[in-house]
Coordinates of C-alpha atoms in Angstrom, one line a residue:
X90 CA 53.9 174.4 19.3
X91 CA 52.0 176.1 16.2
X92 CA 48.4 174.4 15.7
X93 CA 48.4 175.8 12.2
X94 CA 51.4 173.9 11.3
X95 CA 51.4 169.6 12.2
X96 CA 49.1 167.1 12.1
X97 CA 46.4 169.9 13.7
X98 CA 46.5 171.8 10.9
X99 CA 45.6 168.6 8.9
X100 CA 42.9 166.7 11.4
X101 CA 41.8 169.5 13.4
X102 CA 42.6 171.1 16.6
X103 CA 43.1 167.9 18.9
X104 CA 42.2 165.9 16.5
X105 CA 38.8 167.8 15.0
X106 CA 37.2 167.8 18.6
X107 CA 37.6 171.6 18.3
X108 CA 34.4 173.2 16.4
X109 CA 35.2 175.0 13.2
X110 CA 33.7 178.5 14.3
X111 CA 35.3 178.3 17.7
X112 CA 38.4 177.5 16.4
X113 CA 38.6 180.4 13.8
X114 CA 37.4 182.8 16.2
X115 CA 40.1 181.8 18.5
X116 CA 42.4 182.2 15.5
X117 CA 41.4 185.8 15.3
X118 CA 41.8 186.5 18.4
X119 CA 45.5 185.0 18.5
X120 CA 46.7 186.9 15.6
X121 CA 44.8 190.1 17.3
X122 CA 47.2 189.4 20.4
X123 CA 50.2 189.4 18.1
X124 CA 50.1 192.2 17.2
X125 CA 49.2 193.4 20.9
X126 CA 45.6 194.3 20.5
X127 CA 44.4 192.5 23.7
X128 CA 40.8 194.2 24.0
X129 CA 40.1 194.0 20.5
X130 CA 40.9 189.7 20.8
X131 CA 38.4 189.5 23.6
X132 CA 35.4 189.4 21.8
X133 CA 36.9 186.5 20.0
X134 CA 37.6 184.7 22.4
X135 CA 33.7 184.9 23.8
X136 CA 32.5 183.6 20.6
X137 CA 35.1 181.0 20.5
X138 CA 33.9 179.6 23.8
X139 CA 30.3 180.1 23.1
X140 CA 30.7 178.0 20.3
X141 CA 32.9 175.6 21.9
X142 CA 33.3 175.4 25.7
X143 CA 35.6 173.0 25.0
X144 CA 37.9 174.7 23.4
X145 CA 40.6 174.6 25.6
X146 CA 43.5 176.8 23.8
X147 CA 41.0 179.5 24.1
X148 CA 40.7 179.8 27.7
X149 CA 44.9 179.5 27.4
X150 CA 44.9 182.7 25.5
X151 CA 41.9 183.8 28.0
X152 CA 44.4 183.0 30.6
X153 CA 47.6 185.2 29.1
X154 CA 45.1 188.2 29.0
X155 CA 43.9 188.3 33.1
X156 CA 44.7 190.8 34.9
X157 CA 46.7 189.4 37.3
X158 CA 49.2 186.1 37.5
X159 CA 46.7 184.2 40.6
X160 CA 43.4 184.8 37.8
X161 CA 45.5 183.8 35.2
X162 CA 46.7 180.2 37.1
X163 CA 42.7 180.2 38.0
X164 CA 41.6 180.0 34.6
X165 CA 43.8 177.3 33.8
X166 CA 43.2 175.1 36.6
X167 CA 39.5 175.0 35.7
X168 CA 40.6 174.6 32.0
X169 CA 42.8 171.7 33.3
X170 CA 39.8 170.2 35.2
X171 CA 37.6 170.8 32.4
X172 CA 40.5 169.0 30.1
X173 CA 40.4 166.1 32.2
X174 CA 37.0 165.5 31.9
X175 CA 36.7 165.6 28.2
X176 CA 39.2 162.9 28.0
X177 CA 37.9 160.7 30.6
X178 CA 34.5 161.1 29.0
X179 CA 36.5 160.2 25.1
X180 CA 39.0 157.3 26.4
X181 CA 37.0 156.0 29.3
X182 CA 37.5 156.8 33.5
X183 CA 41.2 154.9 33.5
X184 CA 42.8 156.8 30.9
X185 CA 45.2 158.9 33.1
X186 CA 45.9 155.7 35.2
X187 CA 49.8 154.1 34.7
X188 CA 48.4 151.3 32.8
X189 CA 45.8 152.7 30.5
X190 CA 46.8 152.8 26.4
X191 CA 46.6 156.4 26.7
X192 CA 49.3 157.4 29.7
X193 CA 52.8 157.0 27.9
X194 CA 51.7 158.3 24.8
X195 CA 49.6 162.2 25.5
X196 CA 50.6 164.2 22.3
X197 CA 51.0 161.6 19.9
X198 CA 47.1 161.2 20.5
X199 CA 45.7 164.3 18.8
X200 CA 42.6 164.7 21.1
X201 CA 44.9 165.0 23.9
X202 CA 47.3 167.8 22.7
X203 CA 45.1 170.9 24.1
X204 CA 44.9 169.3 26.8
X205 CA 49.3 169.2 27.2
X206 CA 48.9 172.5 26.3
X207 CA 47.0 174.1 28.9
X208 CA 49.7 172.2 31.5
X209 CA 52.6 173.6 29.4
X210 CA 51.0 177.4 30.5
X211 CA 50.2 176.2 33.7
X212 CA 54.5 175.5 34.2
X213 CA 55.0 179.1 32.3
X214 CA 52.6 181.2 34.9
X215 CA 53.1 179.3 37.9
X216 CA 56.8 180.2 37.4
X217 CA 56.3 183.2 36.8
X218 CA 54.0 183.5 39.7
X219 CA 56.9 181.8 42.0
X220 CA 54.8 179.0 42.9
X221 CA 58.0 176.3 41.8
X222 CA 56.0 173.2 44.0
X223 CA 53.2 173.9 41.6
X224 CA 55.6 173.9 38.2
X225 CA 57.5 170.7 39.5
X226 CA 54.5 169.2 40.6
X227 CA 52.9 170.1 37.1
X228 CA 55.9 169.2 34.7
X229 CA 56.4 165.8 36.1
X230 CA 52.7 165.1 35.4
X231 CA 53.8 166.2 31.9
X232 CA 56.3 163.7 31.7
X233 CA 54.3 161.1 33.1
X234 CA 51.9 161.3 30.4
X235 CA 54.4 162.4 28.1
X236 CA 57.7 160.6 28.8
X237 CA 58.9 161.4 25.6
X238 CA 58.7 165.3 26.2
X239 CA 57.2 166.7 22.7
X240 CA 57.0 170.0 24.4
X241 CA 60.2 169.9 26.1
X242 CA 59.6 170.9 29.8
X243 CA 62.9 168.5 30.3
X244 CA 64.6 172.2 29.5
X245 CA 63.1 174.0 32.1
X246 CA 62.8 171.3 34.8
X247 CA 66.1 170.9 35.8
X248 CA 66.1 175.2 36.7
X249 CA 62.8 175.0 38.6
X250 CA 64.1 172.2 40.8
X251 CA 66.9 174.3 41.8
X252 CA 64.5 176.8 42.8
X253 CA 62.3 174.8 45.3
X254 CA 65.7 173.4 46.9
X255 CA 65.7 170.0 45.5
X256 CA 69.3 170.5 44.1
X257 CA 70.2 166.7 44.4
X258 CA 66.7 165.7 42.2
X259 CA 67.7 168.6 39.9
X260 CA 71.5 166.9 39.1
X261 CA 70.1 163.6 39.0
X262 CA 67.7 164.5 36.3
X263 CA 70.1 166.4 34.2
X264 CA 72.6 162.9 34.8
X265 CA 69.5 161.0 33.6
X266 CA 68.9 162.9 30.2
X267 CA 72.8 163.8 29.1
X268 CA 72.7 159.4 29.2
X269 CA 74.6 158.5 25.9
X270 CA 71.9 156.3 24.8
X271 CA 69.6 159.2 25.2
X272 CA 71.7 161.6 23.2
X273 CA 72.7 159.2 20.6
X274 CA 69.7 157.3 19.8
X275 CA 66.7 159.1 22.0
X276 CA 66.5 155.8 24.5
X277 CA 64.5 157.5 27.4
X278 CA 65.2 157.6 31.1
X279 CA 63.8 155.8 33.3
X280 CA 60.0 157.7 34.3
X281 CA 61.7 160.1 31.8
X282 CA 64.3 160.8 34.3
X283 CA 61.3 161.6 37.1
X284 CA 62.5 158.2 39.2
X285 CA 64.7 160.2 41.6
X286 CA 67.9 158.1 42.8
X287 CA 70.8 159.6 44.1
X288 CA 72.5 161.4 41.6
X289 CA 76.2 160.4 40.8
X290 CA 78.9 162.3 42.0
X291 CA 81.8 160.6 40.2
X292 CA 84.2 162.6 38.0
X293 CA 83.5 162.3 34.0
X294 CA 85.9 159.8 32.1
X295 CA 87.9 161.2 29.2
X296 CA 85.9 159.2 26.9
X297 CA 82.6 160.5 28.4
X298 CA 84.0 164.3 28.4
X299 CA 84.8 163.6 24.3
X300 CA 81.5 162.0 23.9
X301 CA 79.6 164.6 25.3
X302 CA 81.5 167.5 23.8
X303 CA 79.9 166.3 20.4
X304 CA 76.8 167.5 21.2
X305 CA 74.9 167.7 24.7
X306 CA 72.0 170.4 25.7
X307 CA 73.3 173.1 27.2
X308 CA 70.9 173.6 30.0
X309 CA 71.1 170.1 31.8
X310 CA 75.0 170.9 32.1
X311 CA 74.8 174.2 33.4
X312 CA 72.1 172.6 35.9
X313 CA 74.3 169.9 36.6
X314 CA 78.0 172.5 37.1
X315 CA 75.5 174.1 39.4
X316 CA 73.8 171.4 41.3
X317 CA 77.4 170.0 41.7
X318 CA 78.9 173.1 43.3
X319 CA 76.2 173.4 45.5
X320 CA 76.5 170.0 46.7
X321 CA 79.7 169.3 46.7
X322 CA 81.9 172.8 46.5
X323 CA 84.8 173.2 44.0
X324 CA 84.7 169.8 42.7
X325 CA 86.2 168.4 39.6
X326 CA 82.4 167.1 38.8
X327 CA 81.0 170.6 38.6
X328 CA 84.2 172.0 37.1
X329 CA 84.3 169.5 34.1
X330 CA 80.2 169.9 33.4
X331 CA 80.7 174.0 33.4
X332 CA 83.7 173.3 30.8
X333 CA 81.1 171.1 28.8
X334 CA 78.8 173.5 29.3
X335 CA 80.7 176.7 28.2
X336 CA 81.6 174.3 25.1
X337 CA 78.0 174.0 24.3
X338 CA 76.9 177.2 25.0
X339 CA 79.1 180.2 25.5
X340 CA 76.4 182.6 25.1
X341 CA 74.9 181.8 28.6
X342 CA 78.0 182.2 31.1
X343 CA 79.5 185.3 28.8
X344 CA 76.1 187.0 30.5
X345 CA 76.4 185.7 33.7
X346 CA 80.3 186.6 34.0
X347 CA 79.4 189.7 32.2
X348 CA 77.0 190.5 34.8
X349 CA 74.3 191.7 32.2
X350 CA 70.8 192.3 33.5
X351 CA 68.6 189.1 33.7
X352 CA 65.7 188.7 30.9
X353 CA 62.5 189.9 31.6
X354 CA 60.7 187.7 29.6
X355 CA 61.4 184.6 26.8
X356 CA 62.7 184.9 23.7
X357 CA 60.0 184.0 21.3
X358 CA 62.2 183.9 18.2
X359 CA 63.2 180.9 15.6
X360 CA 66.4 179.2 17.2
X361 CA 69.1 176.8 16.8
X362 CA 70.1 174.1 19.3
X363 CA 72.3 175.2 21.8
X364 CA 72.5 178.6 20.3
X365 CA 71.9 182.1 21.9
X366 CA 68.1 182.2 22.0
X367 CA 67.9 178.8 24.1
X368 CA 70.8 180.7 26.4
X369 CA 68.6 183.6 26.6
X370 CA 65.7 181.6 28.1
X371 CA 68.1 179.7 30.3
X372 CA 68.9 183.0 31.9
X373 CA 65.3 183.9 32.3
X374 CA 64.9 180.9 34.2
X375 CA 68.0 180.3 36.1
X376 CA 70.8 183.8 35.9
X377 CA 69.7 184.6 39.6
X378 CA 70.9 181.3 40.9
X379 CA 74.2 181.7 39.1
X380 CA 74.5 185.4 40.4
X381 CA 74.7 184.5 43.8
X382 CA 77.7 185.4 45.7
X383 CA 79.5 181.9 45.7
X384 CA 78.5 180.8 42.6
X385 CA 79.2 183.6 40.5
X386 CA 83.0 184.0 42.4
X387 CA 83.5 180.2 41.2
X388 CA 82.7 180.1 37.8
X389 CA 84.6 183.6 37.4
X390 CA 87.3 181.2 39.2
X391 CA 87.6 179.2 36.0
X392 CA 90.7 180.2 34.2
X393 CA 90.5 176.8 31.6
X394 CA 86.8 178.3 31.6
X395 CA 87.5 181.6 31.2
X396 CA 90.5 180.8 28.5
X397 CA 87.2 179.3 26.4
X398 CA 85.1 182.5 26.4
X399 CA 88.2 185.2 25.6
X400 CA 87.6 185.7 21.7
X401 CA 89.9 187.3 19.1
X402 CA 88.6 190.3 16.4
X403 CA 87.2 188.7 13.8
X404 CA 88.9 190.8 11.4
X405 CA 91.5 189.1 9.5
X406 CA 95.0 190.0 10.0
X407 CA 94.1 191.8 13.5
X408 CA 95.7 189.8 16.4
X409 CA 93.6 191.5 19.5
X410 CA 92.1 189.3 22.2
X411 CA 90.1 189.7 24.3
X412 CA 91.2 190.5 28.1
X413 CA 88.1 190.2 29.9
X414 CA 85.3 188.0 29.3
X415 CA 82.5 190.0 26.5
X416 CA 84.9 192.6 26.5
X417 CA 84.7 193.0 22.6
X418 CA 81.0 193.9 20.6
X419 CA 79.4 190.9 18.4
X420 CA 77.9 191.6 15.3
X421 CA 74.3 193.1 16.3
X422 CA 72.5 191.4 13.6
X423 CA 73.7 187.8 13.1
X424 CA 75.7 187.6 16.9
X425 CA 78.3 185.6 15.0
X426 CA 81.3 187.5 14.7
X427 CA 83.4 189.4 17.4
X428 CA 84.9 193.1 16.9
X429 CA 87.6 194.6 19.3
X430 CA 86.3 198.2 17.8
X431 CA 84.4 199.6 15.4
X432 CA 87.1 200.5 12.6
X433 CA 87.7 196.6 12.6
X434 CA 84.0 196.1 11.9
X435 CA 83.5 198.2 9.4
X436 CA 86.5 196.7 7.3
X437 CA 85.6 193.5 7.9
X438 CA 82.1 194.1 6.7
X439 CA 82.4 193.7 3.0
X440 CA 83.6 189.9 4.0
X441 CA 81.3 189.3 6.1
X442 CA 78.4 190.9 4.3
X443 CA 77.2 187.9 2.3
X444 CA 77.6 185.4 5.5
X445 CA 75.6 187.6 7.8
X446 CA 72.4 188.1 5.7
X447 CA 71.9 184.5 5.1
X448 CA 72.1 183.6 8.7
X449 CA 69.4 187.0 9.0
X450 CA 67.3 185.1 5.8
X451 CA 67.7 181.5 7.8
X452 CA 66.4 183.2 11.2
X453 CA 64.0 184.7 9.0
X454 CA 62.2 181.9 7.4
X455 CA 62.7 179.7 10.1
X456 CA 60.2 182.3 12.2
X457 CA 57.8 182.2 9.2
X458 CA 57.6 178.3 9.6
X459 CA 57.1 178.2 12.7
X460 CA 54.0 180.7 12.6
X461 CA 52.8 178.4 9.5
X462 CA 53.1 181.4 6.8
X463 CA 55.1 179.9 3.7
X464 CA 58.9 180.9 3.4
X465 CA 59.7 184.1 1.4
X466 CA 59.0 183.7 -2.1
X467 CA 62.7 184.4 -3.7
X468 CA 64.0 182.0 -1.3
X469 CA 66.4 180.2 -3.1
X470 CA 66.6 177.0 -0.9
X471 CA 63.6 174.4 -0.7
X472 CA 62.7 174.1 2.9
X473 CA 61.1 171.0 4.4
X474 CA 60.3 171.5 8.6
X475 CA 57.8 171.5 10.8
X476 CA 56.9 173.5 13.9
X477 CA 55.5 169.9 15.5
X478 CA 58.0 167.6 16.1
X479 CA 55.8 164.5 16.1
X480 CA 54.4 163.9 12.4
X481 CA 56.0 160.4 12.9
X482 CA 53.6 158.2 15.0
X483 CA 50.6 160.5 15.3
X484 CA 47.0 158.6 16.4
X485 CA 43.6 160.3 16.8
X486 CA 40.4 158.6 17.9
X487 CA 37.4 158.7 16.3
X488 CA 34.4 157.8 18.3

């Protein structure tokens, strides 16, 4: 989550614990690695450490720039350590036990938000490194202290207990935050779904399928279709959450069915719930699971599946469907509309002119926001949003 943005762009980073110099050389430096001047930021980063040791988003960017993944995990480790003494030395020796004030509420304290986010890039390289004990081990610490999720590891969780082989924790979790009370009115699971029971295996009522087709996040049900097929083969389970799931979030099996190449990296764009840049990270995480052998040969199985992905030319008055799952080209810049060629495309385009560059201009300023510039000025909408989802509740310290 943006700094500049939030309650850190108001109080301070973590809560004004964070020196000014340090944190506009580290500012500098960010900006410099934007725009992919790495040597240039590194002086920066130097001063913004010299004048704050504790600056600990600094050695996070310190961390992205090592030369390799095992100096980069290094780095953050002794950040982490470093972290944990800060706040121990601000709250008092008990305040990562179960039953301090502190545990239960990490982000919505300001002093303790650098802190979340050196674990958040701890999860990111560890992955990345293949060391999934380490990224389980360090997300449910996340949850522990943050049960609530504000940076929503819940997202990525459910994809990096697949890969250590705990399939049955991986379903359960997913069970425990696609709850209805926890979709409807944000009631949290119990440990925030970290308590790890036996996950059910019980087919979905027709009310539950109809509740959940209103809205349910797309990558705890394409954990749970997998989890369910692993466990428990061609099951009606695992065949009604991959119908749920392709529901949500077509954009992720239309890849996998499509056998397209898996991302090389995250998509760091503005995005929509359940919407092609969430799928895209999904697939960064998870597409290799889903490409194995079995798993791929049963959700290409599907046909009620399969029957949800097939799309029609978008072009009024032409009648062709699709045969063969992404078999026709989307619209390259707003991915909303399908063409079976490119004579349909072009005729359609006067119709679809208007609708396409105001989903660009929404993508657009919702990507300014987010980095904290102000939205274009001949925007014609007034825009009210916030890169930090928790301006409701916030507490910082003051010693």
């Amino acid at each position: 989550m943006n700094k500049r943005v939030g309650a850190e762009s108001l109080f301070g980073v973590g809560g004004g614990t964070v020196s000014e110099v340090s944190r506009k050389n580290l500012e500098i430096a960010e900006d410099l690695c934007r725009k992919r001047k790495p040597i240039e930021a590194l002086p920066y980063l130097d001063k913004a450490l010299k004048a704050d040791d504790a600056n600990l988003d600094a050695y996070i960017q310190l961390a992205f720039l090592a030369p390799t993944l095992d100096d980069s995990i290094e780095v953050l480790e002794s950040a982490e350590h470093k972290g944990r003494g800060k706040l121990k030395q601000a709250f008092g020796p008990n305040c990562f036990d179960d039953d301090s004030n502190e545990v239960g509420n990490f982000w919505s304290i300001l002093e303790t938000r650098p802190y979340m986010r050196v674990l958040q890039s701890l999860v990111r390289l560890s992955f990345e490194n293949k060391r999934f004990d380490k990224c389980c081990e360090t997300i449910t610490e996340m949850l522990r202290l943050c049960p609530g999720d504000n940076m929503k590891q819940r997202s990525w969780f459910g994809s990096v207990l697949l890969k250590t082989g705990r399939t049955k924790d991986a379903l359960h979790f997913s069970q425990a935050w696609m709850e209805r009370d926890t979709r409807h009115h944000g009631t949290l699971p119990s440990k925030a779904g970290c308590d790890w029971k036996e996950p059910s295996q019980e087919p979905l009522t027709q009310e539950t399928i109809d509740d959940m087709s209103q809205w349910t996040p797309a990558e705890h049900l394409y954990t749970a279709a997998y989890a369910s097929f692993k466990l428990w083969g061609d099951c009606e389970l695992a065949r009604q959450y991959l119908h749920l799931a392709v529901k949500m979030n077509p954009n992720t099996v239309i890849k996998i069915l499509a056998k397209v190449e898996q991302p090389k990296s995250l998509n760091m764009s503005a995005r929509s719930i359940n919407g092609p840049e969430e799928a895209h990270d999904y697939l960064w995480l998870a597409q290799d699971l889903w490409m194995a052998e079995d798993v791929w040969n049963w959700a290409n199985s599907q046909e009620a599946t399969r029957n949800l992905l097939l799309r029609k030319c978008s072009r009024d008055g032409c009648n062709n469907e699709e045969k063969s799952v992404a078999e026709f080209k989307r619209c390259a810049a707003c991915h909303e509309v399908w063409y079976c060629g490119p004579q349909c495309q072009k005729q359609h385009w006067k119709q679809h002119k208007k609708a396409c560059q105001e989903h660009q201009r929404r993508k657009q300023m919702l990507k300014m926001i987010s980095q904290g510039r102000p939205p274009p000025k001949d925007s014609t909408r007034a825009v009210i949003a916030s890169a930090d989802f928790s301006a409701e509740g916030v507490t910082t310290r003051f010693h």
